[in-house]
Amino acid sequence: MIPGDGIGPEISISVKKIFEADKVPIVWEDVNVTPVLKNGKTAIPDEALHSINRNKVALKGPLETPIGKGHVSLNLTLRRTFDLFANVRPCKSIVGYKTPFDNVDTVLIRENTEGEYSGIEHTVVDGVVQSIKLITEEASRRVSEYAFEYARSIGRKKVTIVHKANIQKQADGLFLATAMDVSKAYPDITVEDALLDRVCLQIVQDPTDFSDTVMVMPNLYGDILSDLGAGLIGGLGLTPSGNIGRKASIFESVHGTAPDIAGKDLANPTALLLSSVMMLRHMKLEPHADRIQKAVLKTIAEGQFRTGDLGGKATNSAFTDAVIRNL
């Protein structure tokens, strides 16, 4: 367990209480991932590194990264350290919580290690900065393979490759060509490709266009489109996320640290709870995942114990207790 910053420790406690109430067979190891400098480079502390390597699975609360020169994103550091190559972001409407759409059921898989987030930037001359987008066949292949396998595992018969190969002909062209090549090994799954801007337009006009597919795309596009999807169902506070790697997998809430309400028992633990449900499914603990997910969704649907971000007045503790009663 990586409790994180701000409201992170509070929502982490909520998860632990609910897991204990459902008798989930998990022993938690709490670790701190505040970075240290090793040979002049930002690195994860050894204790956290050894814990995640040993246990292979982690659940992470929100982490704060200071804005400005010289500060490396802790989330990016974790992804690189454990080679978390695929970010899985499902977005599904929650019954009883009204948003402009009540029929969203999208699944997005984002390449998590390269693209515009490779961190290769330099100043050409004063006032001119160059940032390099890195796309490799290896990274494109493994995230594409994961997308097809994931589609098969959840019973979806289509994969949509999202790209801008009409403009970035070599970079996105390589991603698209590699994903198309991977699709040949999955004759039971239909493959289509779509331009990022068209997907953004279509998904806010009619999200059901994407209810039968798994979308896969390069890093930056996935970052943007996954948050757009979260907005359709009510925000990042309701959205789970999983980062999949071959050495380890880290499941996380993707909302901010909310320092303005930290320590006030006002935080909504739903995103971390639903991420923990993804983690349980990853660990093949399906009965526990089903029970906890149903209890969380029932609590929100009933409406009595919604937190402030969902239009209610309940505390984090009251919401957590209600979920436990609904198990």
Tab-separated table of C-alpha atoms in Angstrom:
chain	number	residue	atom	x	y	z
A	1	MET	CA	0.000	0.000	0.000
A	2	ILE	CA	1.315	3.414	-1.045
A	3	PRO	CA	-0.999	5.776	0.902
A	4	GLY	CA	0.223	8.865	-0.951
A	5	ASP	CA	-0.197	12.543	-0.084
A	6	GLY	CA	-3.067	14.835	0.940
A	7	ILE	CA	-6.239	12.762	1.274
A	8	GLY	CA	-4.322	9.597	0.315
A	9	PRO	CA	-3.833	8.219	3.856
A	10	GLU	CA	-7.553	8.700	4.681
A	11	ILE	CA	-8.892	6.911	1.614
A	12	SER	CA	-6.287	4.162	2.064
A	13	ILE	CA	-7.671	3.500	5.544
A	14	SER	CA	-11.165	3.237	4.032
A	15	VAL	CA	-9.965	0.522	1.651
A	16	LYS	CA	-8.310	-1.388	4.482
A	17	LYS	CA	-11.456	-1.255	6.642
A	18	ILE	CA	-13.659	-2.528	3.812
A	19	PHE	CA	-11.189	-5.289	2.887
A	20	GLU	CA	-11.069	-6.364	6.542
A	21	ALA	CA	-14.885	-6.414	6.757
A	22	ASP	CA	-15.066	-8.644	3.662
A	23	LYS	CA	-12.228	-10.841	4.995
A	24	VAL	CA	-10.121	-10.308	1.874
A	25	PRO	CA	-6.995	-12.517	2.237
A	26	ILE	CA	-4.514	-9.667	1.867
A	27	VAL	CA	-1.788	-8.503	4.246
A	28	TRP	CA	-0.824	-4.869	3.657
A	29	GLU	CA	2.702	-3.491	3.663
A	30	ASP	CA	2.657	0.313	3.854
A	31	VAL	CA	5.539	2.009	2.039
A	32	ASN	CA	6.626	5.582	1.417
A	33	VAL	CA	7.699	6.442	-2.141
A	34	THR	CA	8.967	9.982	-1.508
A	35	PRO	CA	11.925	9.996	-3.916
A	36	VAL	CA	15.575	10.000	-2.953
A	37	LEU	CA	18.595	11.056	-4.992
A	38	LYS	CA	20.837	8.233	-6.190
A	39	ASN	CA	23.893	9.239	-8.187
A	40	GLY	CA	22.220	12.546	-8.942
A	41	LYS	CA	19.009	10.944	-10.234
A	42	THR	CA	15.532	10.719	-8.691
A	43	ALA	CA	14.808	7.186	-7.473
A	44	ILE	CA	12.285	5.252	-5.399
A	45	PRO	CA	13.503	4.473	-1.816
A	46	ASP	CA	14.942	0.968	-1.465
A	47	GLU	CA	12.317	-0.128	1.069
A	48	ALA	CA	9.460	0.669	-1.324
A	49	LEU	CA	11.358	-0.795	-4.270
A	50	HIS	CA	11.942	-4.110	-2.467
A	51	SER	CA	8.354	-4.272	-1.196
A	52	ILE	CA	6.782	-3.798	-4.652
A	53	ASN	CA	9.283	-6.164	-6.286
A	54	ARG	CA	8.586	-8.789	-3.619
A	55	ASN	CA	4.790	-8.546	-3.634
A	56	LYS	CA	4.281	-7.798	-7.381
A	57	VAL	CA	1.048	-5.869	-6.691
A	58	ALA	CA	0.516	-2.423	-5.154
A	59	LEU	CA	-2.358	-0.042	-4.467
A	60	LYS	CA	-1.497	3.651	-4.600
A	61	GLY	CA	-3.185	6.822	-3.399
A	62	PRO	CA	-2.576	10.222	-5.040
A	63	LEU	CA	0.976	11.612	-5.106
A	64	GLU	CA	1.906	15.287	-5.206
A	65	THR	CA	4.533	16.421	-7.716
A	66	PRO	CA	5.703	20.029	-7.331
A	67	ILE	CA	5.395	22.093	-10.513
A	68	GLY	CA	8.603	23.587	-11.837
A	69	LYS	CA	12.061	22.870	-13.116
A	70	GLY	CA	13.965	19.985	-11.553
A	71	HIS	CA	10.964	18.109	-10.114
A	72	VAL	CA	10.359	14.667	-11.605
A	73	SER	CA	6.816	13.226	-11.508
A	74	LEU	CA	6.618	10.492	-8.874
A	75	ASN	CA	4.003	8.699	-10.969
A	76	LEU	CA	6.345	8.763	-13.965
A	77	THR	CA	9.205	7.509	-11.783
A	78	LEU	CA	7.083	4.544	-10.631
A	79	ARG	CA	6.067	3.700	-14.203
A	80	ARG	CA	9.665	3.736	-15.370
A	81	THR	CA	11.065	1.891	-12.359
A	82	PHE	CA	8.633	-1.013	-12.697
A	83	ASP	CA	8.162	-0.788	-16.483
A	84	LEU	CA	4.387	-0.367	-16.152
A	85	PHE	CA	3.671	-0.446	-19.871
A	86	ALA	CA	-0.145	-0.458	-19.972
A	87	ASN	CA	-2.550	1.871	-18.187
A	88	VAL	CA	-6.082	0.425	-18.050
A	89	ARG	CA	-8.870	2.983	-17.576
A	90	PRO	CA	-12.467	1.709	-17.558
A	91	CYS	CA	-15.255	4.312	-17.314
A	92	LYS	CA	-18.773	3.093	-16.536
A	93	SER	CA	-21.842	5.134	-15.595
A	94	ILE	CA	-22.920	4.683	-11.980
A	95	VAL	CA	-26.607	3.895	-11.573
A	96	GLY	CA	-28.315	6.473	-9.364
A	97	TYR	CA	-25.707	9.197	-9.874
A	98	LYS	CA	-27.041	11.470	-12.611
A	99	THR	CA	-24.700	12.904	-15.227
A	100	PRO	CA	-25.439	14.121	-18.787
A	101	PHE	CA	-24.894	10.501	-19.922
A	102	ASP	CA	-26.195	7.403	-18.151
A	103	ASN	CA	-24.964	4.808	-20.632
A	104	VAL	CA	-21.144	5.171	-20.622
A	105	ASP	CA	-19.171	1.912	-20.655
A	106	THR	CA	-15.751	2.546	-22.172
A	107	VAL	CA	-12.412	0.780	-21.744
A	108	LEU	CA	-9.186	2.562	-22.680
A	109	ILE	CA	-5.656	1.150	-22.655
A	110	ARG	CA	-2.855	3.679	-22.801
A	111	GLU	CA	0.778	2.987	-23.644
A	112	ASN	CA	2.470	4.120	-20.472
A	113	THR	CA	6.218	4.386	-21.026
A	114	GLU	CA	7.077	6.558	-24.029
A	115	GLY	CA	5.498	8.906	-26.593
A	116	GLU	CA	5.509	12.578	-25.622
A	117	TYR	CA	6.215	11.559	-22.022
A	118	SER	CA	9.647	10.108	-22.758
A	119	GLY	CA	11.196	13.147	-21.066
A	120	ILE	CA	13.557	13.935	-23.947
A	121	GLU	CA	13.592	17.731	-24.096
A	122	HIS	CA	16.239	20.369	-24.685
A	123	THR	CA	16.663	24.035	-25.506
A	124	VAL	CA	17.758	24.570	-29.095
A	125	VAL	CA	18.411	28.304	-28.614
A	126	ASP	CA	16.932	30.766	-26.154
A	127	GLY	CA	13.187	30.825	-26.651
A	128	VAL	CA	13.086	27.568	-28.661
A	129	VAL	CA	12.540	24.211	-26.966
A	130	GLN	CA	12.429	20.837	-28.677
A	131	SER	CA	10.525	17.897	-27.172
A	132	ILE	CA	10.965	14.480	-28.784
A	133	LYS	CA	8.147	11.962	-29.121
A	134	LEU	CA	9.569	8.459	-28.918
A	135	ILE	CA	7.631	5.524	-30.384
A	136	THR	CA	9.177	2.044	-30.544
A	137	GLU	CA	7.891	-1.141	-32.128
A	138	GLU	CA	8.592	-3.083	-28.927
A	139	ALA	CA	6.490	-0.842	-26.682
A	140	SER	CA	3.737	-0.557	-29.293
A	141	ARG	CA	3.605	-4.341	-29.683
A	142	ARG	CA	3.370	-5.234	-26.024
A	143	VAL	CA	0.620	-2.702	-25.252
A	144	SER	CA	-1.294	-3.822	-28.348
A	145	GLU	CA	-0.992	-7.469	-27.342
A	146	TYR	CA	-2.237	-6.588	-23.881
A	147	ALA	CA	-5.210	-4.698	-25.357
A	148	PHE	CA	-6.279	-7.688	-27.456
A	149	GLU	CA	-5.818	-10.080	-24.533
A	150	TYR	CA	-7.781	-7.735	-22.256
A	151	ALA	CA	-10.593	-7.434	-24.805
A	152	ARG	CA	-10.797	-11.214	-24.993
A	153	SER	CA	-10.786	-11.547	-21.178
A	154	ILE	CA	-13.746	-9.170	-20.709
A	155	GLY	CA	-15.722	-10.500	-23.662
A	156	ARG	CA	-15.357	-7.564	-26.058
A	157	LYS	CA	-15.114	-8.483	-29.708
A	158	LYS	CA	-13.467	-5.324	-31.028
A	159	VAL	CA	-10.274	-3.288	-30.515
A	160	THR	CA	-10.034	0.324	-31.707
A	161	ILE	CA	-6.565	1.764	-32.388
A	162	VAL	CA	-6.632	5.518	-31.722
A	163	HIS	CA	-3.924	7.571	-33.444
A	164	LYS	CA	-2.938	10.624	-35.541
A	165	ALA	CA	-1.017	8.791	-38.248
A	166	ASN	CA	-2.468	11.173	-40.831
A	167	ILE	CA	-0.213	13.894	-39.344
A	168	GLN	CA	2.530	12.039	-37.470
A	169	LYS	CA	3.092	9.575	-40.257
A	170	GLN	CA	6.226	7.904	-38.910
A	171	ALA	CA	5.610	7.916	-35.129
A	172	ASP	CA	1.892	7.146	-35.029
A	173	GLY	CA	2.317	5.267	-38.295
A	174	LEU	CA	4.607	2.813	-36.511
A	175	PHE	CA	2.170	2.439	-33.593
A	176	LEU	CA	-0.737	1.800	-35.985
A	177	ALA	CA	1.164	-0.635	-38.197
A	178	THR	CA	2.409	-2.597	-35.181
A	179	ALA	CA	-1.054	-2.829	-33.629
A	180	MET	CA	-2.502	-3.953	-36.971
A	181	ASP	CA	0.200	-6.634	-37.193
A	182	VAL	CA	-0.654	-7.835	-33.673
A	183	SER	CA	-4.335	-8.084	-34.634
A	184	LYS	CA	-3.521	-10.919	-37.067
A	185	ALA	CA	-3.015	-13.235	-34.091
A	186	TYR	CA	-6.569	-12.518	-32.860
A	187	PRO	CA	-8.950	-13.563	-35.654
A	188	ASP	CA	-11.846	-13.671	-33.172
A	189	ILE	CA	-11.525	-9.909	-32.531
A	190	THR	CA	-12.435	-7.188	-35.020
A	191	VAL	CA	-9.919	-4.355	-35.346
A	192	GLU	CA	-10.532	-0.797	-36.480
A	193	ASP	CA	-8.520	2.408	-36.350
A	194	ALA	CA	-9.794	5.918	-35.617
A	195	LEU	CA	-8.293	9.401	-35.484
A	196	LEU	CA	-8.014	10.872	-31.978
A	197	ASP	CA	-9.984	14.052	-32.762
A	198	ARG	CA	-12.850	12.062	-34.268
A	199	VAL	CA	-12.969	9.776	-31.237
A	200	CYS	CA	-13.154	12.814	-28.923
A	201	LEU	CA	-16.043	14.171	-30.982
A	202	GLN	CA	-17.931	10.872	-31.183
A	203	ILE	CA	-17.514	9.892	-27.542
A	204	VAL	CA	-19.148	13.085	-26.253
A	205	GLN	CA	-21.947	12.822	-28.814
A	206	ASP	CA	-22.781	9.171	-28.141
A	207	PRO	CA	-20.587	7.168	-25.736
A	208	THR	CA	-22.397	3.940	-26.660
A	209	ASP	CA	-20.388	3.905	-29.901
A	210	PHE	CA	-17.510	2.642	-27.732
A	211	SER	CA	-19.370	0.225	-25.454
A	212	ASP	CA	-18.342	-2.860	-27.436
A	213	THR	CA	-14.655	-2.074	-27.975
A	214	VAL	CA	-11.347	-1.707	-26.153
A	215	MET	CA	-9.463	1.422	-27.238
A	216	VAL	CA	-5.650	1.330	-27.360
A	217	MET	CA	-3.449	4.345	-28.048
A	218	PRO	CA	-0.106	6.094	-27.434
A	219	ASN	CA	0.660	7.785	-24.133
A	220	LEU	CA	-0.483	11.420	-24.479
A	221	TYR	CA	-3.719	10.532	-26.288
A	222	GLY	CA	-4.573	8.075	-23.532
A	223	ASP	CA	-3.883	10.666	-20.849
A	224	ILE	CA	-6.324	13.118	-22.443
A	225	LEU	CA	-9.024	10.683	-23.543
A	226	SER	CA	-9.122	8.813	-20.228
A	227	ASP	CA	-9.861	12.039	-18.344
A	228	LEU	CA	-12.488	12.958	-20.931
A	229	GLY	CA	-14.134	9.592	-20.253
A	230	ALA	CA	-13.990	10.231	-16.510
A	231	GLY	CA	-15.780	13.532	-17.056
A	232	LEU	CA	-18.650	11.699	-18.758
A	233	ILE	CA	-19.374	9.611	-15.636
A	234	GLY	CA	-18.885	12.274	-12.966
A	235	GLY	CA	-15.167	12.901	-12.592
A	236	LEU	CA	-11.877	11.368	-11.500
A	237	GLY	CA	-13.297	10.639	-8.050
A	238	LEU	CA	-15.306	7.782	-9.571
A	239	THR	CA	-12.694	6.405	-11.951
A	240	PRO	CA	-10.421	3.406	-11.316
A	241	SER	CA	-7.036	2.851	-12.915
A	242	GLY	CA	-4.527	0.031	-13.205
A	243	ASN	CA	-0.920	0.124	-14.404
A	244	ILE	CA	0.204	-3.248	-15.712
A	245	GLY	CA	3.804	-4.409	-15.993
A	246	ARG	CA	5.659	-7.682	-16.372
A	247	LYS	CA	7.560	-7.183	-13.093
A	248	ALA	CA	4.720	-5.666	-11.040
A	249	SER	CA	1.350	-3.956	-11.345
A	250	ILE	CA	0.205	-0.821	-9.512
A	251	PHE	CA	-3.458	0.145	-9.147
A	252	GLU	CA	-4.246	3.732	-8.250
A	253	SER	CA	-6.680	6.573	-7.840
A	254	VAL	CA	-5.906	9.152	-10.522
A	255	HIS	CA	-7.461	12.198	-8.854
A	256	GLY	CA	-5.387	14.844	-7.074
A	257	THR	CA	-4.255	15.018	-3.465
A	258	ALA	CA	-6.981	17.582	-2.537
A	259	PRO	CA	-4.901	19.326	0.154
A	260	ASP	CA	-7.799	21.688	0.921
A	261	ILE	CA	-9.825	18.860	2.491
A	262	ALA	CA	-6.973	16.625	3.686
A	263	GLY	CA	-7.367	15.534	7.297
A	264	LYS	CA	-10.997	16.726	7.487
A	265	ASP	CA	-12.680	13.337	6.859
A	266	LEU	CA	-14.378	14.716	3.723
A	267	ALA	CA	-12.622	12.711	0.988
A	268	ASN	CA	-14.413	10.347	-1.382
A	269	PRO	CA	-12.634	6.943	-1.417
A	270	THR	CA	-14.593	5.587	-4.411
A	271	ALA	CA	-11.803	5.865	-7.010
A	272	LEU	CA	-9.305	4.028	-4.804
A	273	LEU	CA	-11.960	1.451	-3.856
A	274	LEU	CA	-12.814	0.735	-7.502
A	275	SER	CA	-9.093	0.573	-8.287
A	276	SER	CA	-8.729	-1.948	-5.471
A	277	VAL	CA	-11.547	-3.942	-7.123
A	278	MET	CA	-9.488	-3.967	-10.349
A	279	MET	CA	-6.543	-5.159	-8.266
A	280	LEU	CA	-8.607	-8.008	-6.785
A	281	ARG	CA	-9.682	-9.122	-10.261
A	282	HIS	CA	-6.031	-9.010	-11.372
A	283	MET	CA	-5.251	-11.292	-8.394
A	284	LYS	CA	-8.132	-13.621	-9.354
A	285	LEU	CA	-10.046	-12.822	-6.148
A	286	GLU	CA	-13.285	-12.361	-8.101
A	287	PRO	CA	-15.853	-13.035	-5.300
A	288	HIS	CA	-14.343	-10.304	-3.108
A	289	ALA	CA	-14.110	-7.930	-6.092
A	290	ASP	CA	-17.783	-8.517	-6.935
A	291	ARG	CA	-18.990	-7.965	-3.367
A	292	ILE	CA	-16.991	-4.789	-2.771
A	293	GLN	CA	-17.897	-3.286	-6.153
A	294	LYS	CA	-21.611	-3.965	-5.599
A	295	ALA	CA	-21.455	-2.465	-2.096
A	296	VAL	CA	-19.717	0.715	-3.303
A	297	LEU	CA	-22.138	1.223	-6.207
A	298	LYS	CA	-25.153	0.492	-4.007
A	299	THR	CA	-23.995	3.078	-1.462
A	300	ILE	CA	-23.684	5.758	-4.142
A	301	ALA	CA	-27.013	4.792	-5.759
A	302	GLU	CA	-28.879	4.977	-2.432
A	303	GLY	CA	-27.730	8.592	-2.115
A	304	GLN	CA	-27.837	8.906	1.666
A	305	PHE	CA	-24.097	8.743	2.256
A	306	ARG	CA	-22.603	10.584	-0.708
A	307	THR	CA	-19.554	12.754	-0.089
A	308	GLY	CA	-19.402	16.455	-0.980
A	309	ASP	CA	-17.961	15.948	-4.469
A	310	LEU	CA	-21.053	13.855	-5.315
A	311	GLY	CA	-23.470	16.470	-4.028
A	312	GLY	CA	-23.900	14.961	-0.555
A	313	LYS	CA	-22.815	15.853	2.956
A	314	ALA	CA	-21.446	12.535	4.250
A	315	THR	CA	-17.975	12.160	5.709
A	316	ASN	CA	-15.461	9.674	4.409
A	317	SER	CA	-16.043	7.597	7.566
A	318	ALA	CA	-19.830	7.565	7.088
A	319	PHE	CA	-19.465	6.536	3.435
A	320	THR	CA	-17.023	3.771	4.405
A	321	ASP	CA	-19.344	2.449	7.134
A	322	ALA	CA	-22.262	2.460	4.657
A	323	VAL	CA	-20.240	0.411	2.167
A	324	ILE	CA	-19.432	-2.109	4.909
A	325	ARG	CA	-23.135	-2.411	5.783
A	326	ASN	CA	-23.902	-3.026	2.102
A	327	LEU	CA	-21.380	-5.839	1.724
